[in-house]
Each structure stands twice: as C-alpha cells, then as structure tokens.
C-alpha cells in the first residue's frame, strides 16, 4: 500500500513537471514599449497617431485560452499556432507584397530593419486579428494600421 502511494505521488510530480515544461513561452504579460511607422505605409500619408498613443504603456495578457488587452489585441477564443515564417511572410505577407511592387524591397533587409535576424521568424498566429512575430524570447512585434508595435515580456 505504501509503495502504491509513493508511485502515485511520483506520477503526479512527473505529470506536473511535464505540464509546466509544456507551458508555451508566449503565455504571460506583454507591454507596449514602442511603435514606428511600418515600412509598408504610404510615405505620402502619415498614419493616424491616436491609436499609437492609446496603446503605449498598455499591457496584453496572453493566456492559454484568451488574450486580454486593448482592442483589437484582445481575443476571447484564440486558436494558437506557432509557425516559422520567412521574412516575406511576416506582417501578413506585407514585405512580399512590397517586393512585388518594387524589386528593390528586400524582405530580409526590411525584417532586419525591425530587429529580426535569421532566416526563420517565429510567429504566433492567434486566429484573431493580430499575429505576433518574435524578435527574441522577450520581444514581439505586431503590425496594425501602418504601425509596427513592439511589446516586451514583463
């Protein structure tokens, strides 16, 4: 009987360890720290800065089954999917579209100008309006209305 109790206890410890290890790295609090006009924005029209001002300093809480935060970053029922994209596919393929318009627009150079390195960029697809692109484990970027927003993990 003692042996069964010990086995049961060890099994629960192992299960808890596995569950903790499986926690996605994107879960947690993320703070808007900066924004800049997106490379794809029309240089003839300055984007409205009201949204940028509204978001700066605010938090986005990414949870296992919801995203809390200011609109449009909040999401009641996200369908998470982690994907490795090439530079041409981040920001819903904006850099690829730019390259189709002008061969001088190099997706890798555009991504590098925003801090991305390497050939693959980890992206969290949310199934909602916004996807998050990882610059590193503590920094994500998201595109919205001709701005690129940087969020830092808290």
PDB file of C-alpha atoms in Angstrom:
ATOM      1  CA  UNK A   1       0.000   0.000   0.000  1.00  0.00           C
ATOM      2  CA  UNK A   2       2.839   2.405   0.829  1.00  0.00           C
ATOM      3  CA  UNK A   3       4.507   1.577  -2.494  1.00  0.00           C
ATOM      4  CA  UNK A   4       1.307   2.431  -4.439  1.00  0.00           C
ATOM      5  CA  UNK A   5       1.083   5.772  -2.648  1.00  0.00           C
ATOM      6  CA  UNK A   6       4.690   6.603  -3.490  1.00  0.00           C
ATOM      7  CA  UNK A   7       4.154   5.621  -7.136  1.00  0.00           C
ATOM      8  CA  UNK A   8       1.012   7.765  -7.269  1.00  0.00           C
ATOM      9  CA  UNK A   9       2.869  10.732  -5.753  1.00  0.00           C
ATOM     10  CA  UNK A  10       5.800  10.364  -8.177  1.00  0.00           C
ATOM     11  CA  UNK A  11       3.413  10.094 -11.123  1.00  0.00           C
ATOM     12  CA  UNK A  12       1.692  13.329 -10.104  1.00  0.00           C
ATOM     13  CA  UNK A  13       5.065  15.105  -9.712  1.00  0.00           C
ATOM     14  CA  UNK A  14       6.169  13.928 -13.161  1.00  0.00           C
ATOM     15  CA  UNK A  15       2.820  14.957 -14.704  1.00  0.00           C
ATOM     16  CA  UNK A  16       3.072  18.408 -13.115  1.00  0.00           C
ATOM     17  CA  UNK A  17       6.649  18.779 -14.353  1.00  0.00           C
ATOM     18  CA  UNK A  18       5.643  17.816 -17.885  1.00  0.00           C
ATOM     19  CA  UNK A  19       2.678  20.202 -17.829  1.00  0.00           C
ATOM     20  CA  UNK A  20       4.905  23.032 -16.605  1.00  0.00           C
ATOM     21  CA  UNK A  21       7.559  22.295 -19.224  1.00  0.00           C
ATOM     22  CA  UNK A  22       4.878  22.337 -21.922  1.00  0.00           C
ATOM     23  CA  UNK A  23       3.723  25.847 -20.972  1.00  0.00           C
ATOM     24  CA  UNK A  24       4.058  27.932 -24.127  1.00  0.00           C
ATOM     25  CA  UNK A  25       6.701  30.638 -23.937  1.00  0.00           C
ATOM     26  CA  UNK A  26       4.284  33.230 -25.283  1.00  0.00           C
ATOM     27  CA  UNK A  27       1.944  32.985 -22.277  1.00  0.00           C
ATOM     28  CA  UNK A  28       2.351  35.962 -19.970  1.00  0.00           C
ATOM     29  CA  UNK A  29       2.169  39.737 -19.766  1.00  0.00           C
ATOM     30  CA  UNK A  30       3.453  41.848 -22.655  1.00  0.00           C
ATOM     31  CA  UNK A  31       3.793  45.641 -22.540  1.00  0.00           C
ATOM     32  CA  UNK A  32       3.632  48.024 -25.497  1.00  0.00           C
ATOM     33  CA  UNK A  33       7.004  49.774 -25.401  1.00  0.00           C
ATOM     34  CA  UNK A  34       7.343  51.451 -28.788  1.00  0.00           C
ATOM     35  CA  UNK A  35       5.811  51.920 -32.198  1.00  0.00           C
ATOM     36  CA  UNK A  36       7.112  53.089 -35.525  1.00  0.00           C
ATOM     37  CA  UNK A  37       5.601  53.743 -38.893  1.00  0.00           C
ATOM     38  CA  UNK A  38       5.588  50.469 -40.799  1.00  0.00           C
ATOM     39  CA  UNK A  39       7.815  50.052 -43.860  1.00  0.00           C
ATOM     40  CA  UNK A  40       4.716  49.291 -45.970  1.00  0.00           C
ATOM     41  CA  UNK A  41       2.947  52.545 -45.002  1.00  0.00           C
ATOM     42  CA  UNK A  42       2.346  55.039 -47.807  1.00  0.00           C
ATOM     43  CA  UNK A  43       5.021  57.738 -47.347  1.00  0.00           C
ATOM     44  CA  UNK A  44       2.599  60.328 -48.759  1.00  0.00           C
ATOM     45  CA  UNK A  45       0.119  59.792 -45.901  1.00  0.00           C
ATOM     46  CA  UNK A  46       1.207  59.895 -42.274  1.00  0.00           C
ATOM     47  CA  UNK A  47      -0.770  57.287 -40.288  1.00  0.00           C
ATOM     48  CA  UNK A  48      -3.053  58.472 -37.500  1.00  0.00           C
ATOM     49  CA  UNK A  49      -1.094  58.506 -34.236  1.00  0.00           C
ATOM     50  CA  UNK A  50      -4.147  58.420 -31.929  1.00  0.00           C
ATOM     51  CA  UNK A  51      -4.134  54.621 -31.799  1.00  0.00           C
ATOM     52  CA  UNK A  52      -0.408  54.581 -31.109  1.00  0.00           C
ATOM     53  CA  UNK A  53      -0.889  56.987 -28.190  1.00  0.00           C
ATOM     54  CA  UNK A  54      -3.773  54.866 -26.859  1.00  0.00           C
ATOM     55  CA  UNK A  55      -1.671  51.672 -26.843  1.00  0.00           C
ATOM     56  CA  UNK A  56       1.698  52.853 -25.485  1.00  0.00           C
ATOM     57  CA  UNK A  57       2.366  51.532 -21.993  1.00  0.00           C
ATOM     58  CA  UNK A  58      -0.689  49.256 -22.030  1.00  0.00           C
ATOM     59  CA  UNK A  59      -0.500  45.537 -21.298  1.00  0.00           C
ATOM     60  CA  UNK A  60      -1.578  42.476 -23.251  1.00  0.00           C
ATOM     61  CA  UNK A  61      -2.067  39.320 -21.199  1.00  0.00           C
ATOM     62  CA  UNK A  62      -1.703  36.184 -23.294  1.00  0.00           C
ATOM     63  CA  UNK A  63      -3.393  33.293 -21.503  1.00  0.00           C
ATOM     64  CA  UNK A  64      -3.889  29.693 -22.565  1.00  0.00           C
ATOM     65  CA  UNK A  65      -7.485  30.268 -23.653  1.00  0.00           C
ATOM     66  CA  UNK A  66      -7.822  34.041 -24.146  1.00  0.00           C
ATOM     67  CA  UNK A  67      -5.944  37.246 -24.779  1.00  0.00           C
ATOM     68  CA  UNK A  68      -6.776  40.235 -22.588  1.00  0.00           C
ATOM     69  CA  UNK A  69      -5.836  43.768 -23.540  1.00  0.00           C
ATOM     70  CA  UNK A  70      -6.859  46.779 -25.559  1.00  0.00           C
ATOM     71  CA  UNK A  71      -8.797  46.321 -28.775  1.00  0.00           C
ATOM     72  CA  UNK A  72      -8.030  44.857 -31.280  1.00  0.00           C
ATOM     73  CA  UNK A  73      -5.407  42.810 -29.401  1.00  0.00           C
ATOM     74  CA  UNK A  74      -7.947  41.192 -27.055  1.00  0.00           C
ATOM     75  CA  UNK A  75      -9.304  37.853 -28.218  1.00  0.00           C
ATOM     76  CA  UNK A  76     -11.941  35.719 -26.493  1.00  0.00           C
ATOM     77  CA  UNK A  77     -11.101  32.400 -28.156  1.00  0.00           C
ATOM     78  CA  UNK A  78      -7.662  32.351 -29.749  1.00  0.00           C
ATOM     79  CA  UNK A  79      -6.595  29.398 -31.858  1.00  0.00           C
ATOM     80  CA  UNK A  80      -2.840  29.464 -31.265  1.00  0.00           C
ATOM     81  CA  UNK A  81      -0.387  28.129 -33.804  1.00  0.00           C
ATOM     82  CA  UNK A  82       3.374  28.685 -33.711  1.00  0.00           C
ATOM     83  CA  UNK A  83       4.909  28.904 -37.167  1.00  0.00           C
ATOM     84  CA  UNK A  84       8.352  29.740 -38.517  1.00  0.00           C
ATOM     85  CA  UNK A  85       7.975  32.212 -41.367  1.00  0.00           C
ATOM     86  CA  UNK A  86      10.463  33.639 -43.801  1.00  0.00           C
ATOM     87  CA  UNK A  87      10.777  37.436 -43.781  1.00  0.00           C
ATOM     88  CA  UNK A  88       8.499  37.685 -46.797  1.00  0.00           C
ATOM     89  CA  UNK A  89       5.530  36.262 -44.860  1.00  0.00           C
ATOM     90  CA  UNK A  90       5.584  38.237 -41.608  1.00  0.00           C
ATOM     91  CA  UNK A  91       3.013  41.000 -41.091  1.00  0.00           C
ATOM     92  CA  UNK A  92       0.514  39.072 -43.246  1.00  0.00           C
ATOM     93  CA  UNK A  93       2.924  38.996 -46.190  1.00  0.00           C
ATOM     94  CA  UNK A  94       3.409  42.777 -46.346  1.00  0.00           C
ATOM     95  CA  UNK A  95       7.103  42.502 -47.256  1.00  0.00           C
ATOM     96  CA  UNK A  96       6.321  40.062 -50.060  1.00  0.00           C
ATOM     97  CA  UNK A  97       3.724  42.495 -51.438  1.00  0.00           C
ATOM     98  CA  UNK A  98       6.274  45.301 -51.238  1.00  0.00           C
ATOM     99  CA  UNK A  99       8.761  43.201 -53.210  1.00  0.00           C
ATOM    100  CA  UNK A 100       6.142  42.530 -55.911  1.00  0.00           C
ATOM    101  CA  UNK A 101       5.676  46.293 -56.267  1.00  0.00           C
ATOM    102  CA  UNK A 102       9.390  47.056 -56.221  1.00  0.00           C
ATOM    103  CA  UNK A 103      12.215  44.555 -56.689  1.00  0.00           C
ATOM    104  CA  UNK A 104      14.370  46.865 -54.526  1.00  0.00           C
ATOM    105  CA  UNK A 105      12.240  45.974 -51.482  1.00  0.00           C
ATOM    106  CA  UNK A 106      14.167  43.074 -49.944  1.00  0.00           C
ATOM    107  CA  UNK A 107      12.071  41.252 -47.300  1.00  0.00           C
ATOM    108  CA  UNK A 108      15.149  40.129 -45.336  1.00  0.00           C
ATOM    109  CA  UNK A 109      16.528  43.688 -45.202  1.00  0.00           C
ATOM    110  CA  UNK A 110      13.120  45.061 -44.210  1.00  0.00           C
ATOM    111  CA  UNK A 111      12.817  42.454 -41.436  1.00  0.00           C
ATOM    112  CA  UNK A 112      16.376  43.209 -40.265  1.00  0.00           C
ATOM    113  CA  UNK A 113      15.493  46.916 -40.040  1.00  0.00           C
ATOM    114  CA  UNK A 114      12.877  45.904 -37.444  1.00  0.00           C
ATOM    115  CA  UNK A 115      15.323  43.772 -35.427  1.00  0.00           C
ATOM    116  CA  UNK A 116      14.653  40.315 -36.876  1.00  0.00           C
ATOM    117  CA  UNK A 117      17.642  38.063 -37.517  1.00  0.00           C
ATOM    118  CA  UNK A 118      17.990  34.709 -39.228  1.00  0.00           C
ATOM    119  CA  UNK A 119      16.058  33.048 -41.995  1.00  0.00           C
ATOM    120  CA  UNK A 120      13.078  31.959 -39.906  1.00  0.00           C
ATOM    121  CA  UNK A 121      10.946  34.191 -37.711  1.00  0.00           C
ATOM    122  CA  UNK A 122       8.848  32.514 -35.029  1.00  0.00           C
ATOM    123  CA  UNK A 123       5.281  33.746 -35.329  1.00  0.00           C
ATOM    124  CA  UNK A 124       2.330  33.193 -33.017  1.00  0.00           C
ATOM    125  CA  UNK A 125      -0.810  33.044 -35.103  1.00  0.00           C
ATOM    126  CA  UNK A 126      -3.738  33.781 -32.803  1.00  0.00           C
ATOM    127  CA  UNK A 127      -6.665  33.033 -35.074  1.00  0.00           C
ATOM    128  CA  UNK A 128      -7.814  36.563 -34.297  1.00  0.00           C
ATOM    129  CA  UNK A 129      -6.968  39.853 -35.965  1.00  0.00           C
ATOM    130  CA  UNK A 130      -3.375  40.128 -34.723  1.00  0.00           C
ATOM    131  CA  UNK A 131      -0.353  37.826 -35.084  1.00  0.00           C
ATOM    132  CA  UNK A 132       2.804  38.234 -33.000  1.00  0.00           C
ATOM    133  CA  UNK A 133       6.298  37.940 -34.509  1.00  0.00           C
ATOM    134  CA  UNK A 134       9.190  37.121 -32.150  1.00  0.00           C
ATOM    135  CA  UNK A 135      12.317  39.248 -32.372  1.00  0.00           C
ATOM    136  CA  UNK A 136      13.599  37.218 -29.401  1.00  0.00           C
ATOM    137  CA  UNK A 137      12.065  35.367 -26.421  1.00  0.00           C
ATOM    138  CA  UNK A 138      11.196  38.623 -24.643  1.00  0.00           C
ATOM    139  CA  UNK A 139      10.265  40.837 -27.622  1.00  0.00           C
ATOM    140  CA  UNK A 140       7.384  40.548 -30.052  1.00  0.00           C
ATOM    141  CA  UNK A 141       6.197  42.813 -32.838  1.00  0.00           C
ATOM    142  CA  UNK A 142       2.756  43.201 -34.324  1.00  0.00           C
ATOM    143  CA  UNK A 143       1.552  45.219 -37.276  1.00  0.00           C
ATOM    144  CA  UNK A 144      -1.595  47.326 -37.071  1.00  0.00           C
ATOM    145  CA  UNK A 145      -2.833  50.235 -39.173  1.00  0.00           C
ATOM    146  CA  UNK A 146       0.531  51.156 -40.696  1.00  0.00           C
ATOM    147  CA  UNK A 147       2.458  50.874 -37.424  1.00  0.00           C
ATOM    148  CA  UNK A 148       4.763  48.168 -36.093  1.00  0.00           C
ATOM    149  CA  UNK A 149       4.279  47.839 -32.337  1.00  0.00           C
ATOM    150  CA  UNK A 150       6.943  46.371 -30.070  1.00  0.00           C
ATOM    151  CA  UNK A 151       5.867  44.560 -26.920  1.00  0.00           C
ATOM    152  CA  UNK A 152       8.243  43.364 -24.192  1.00  0.00           C
ATOM    153  CA  UNK A 153       7.565  40.433 -21.893  1.00  0.00           C
ATOM    154  CA  UNK A 154       7.080  41.533 -18.311  1.00  0.00           C
TER     155      UNK A 154
END
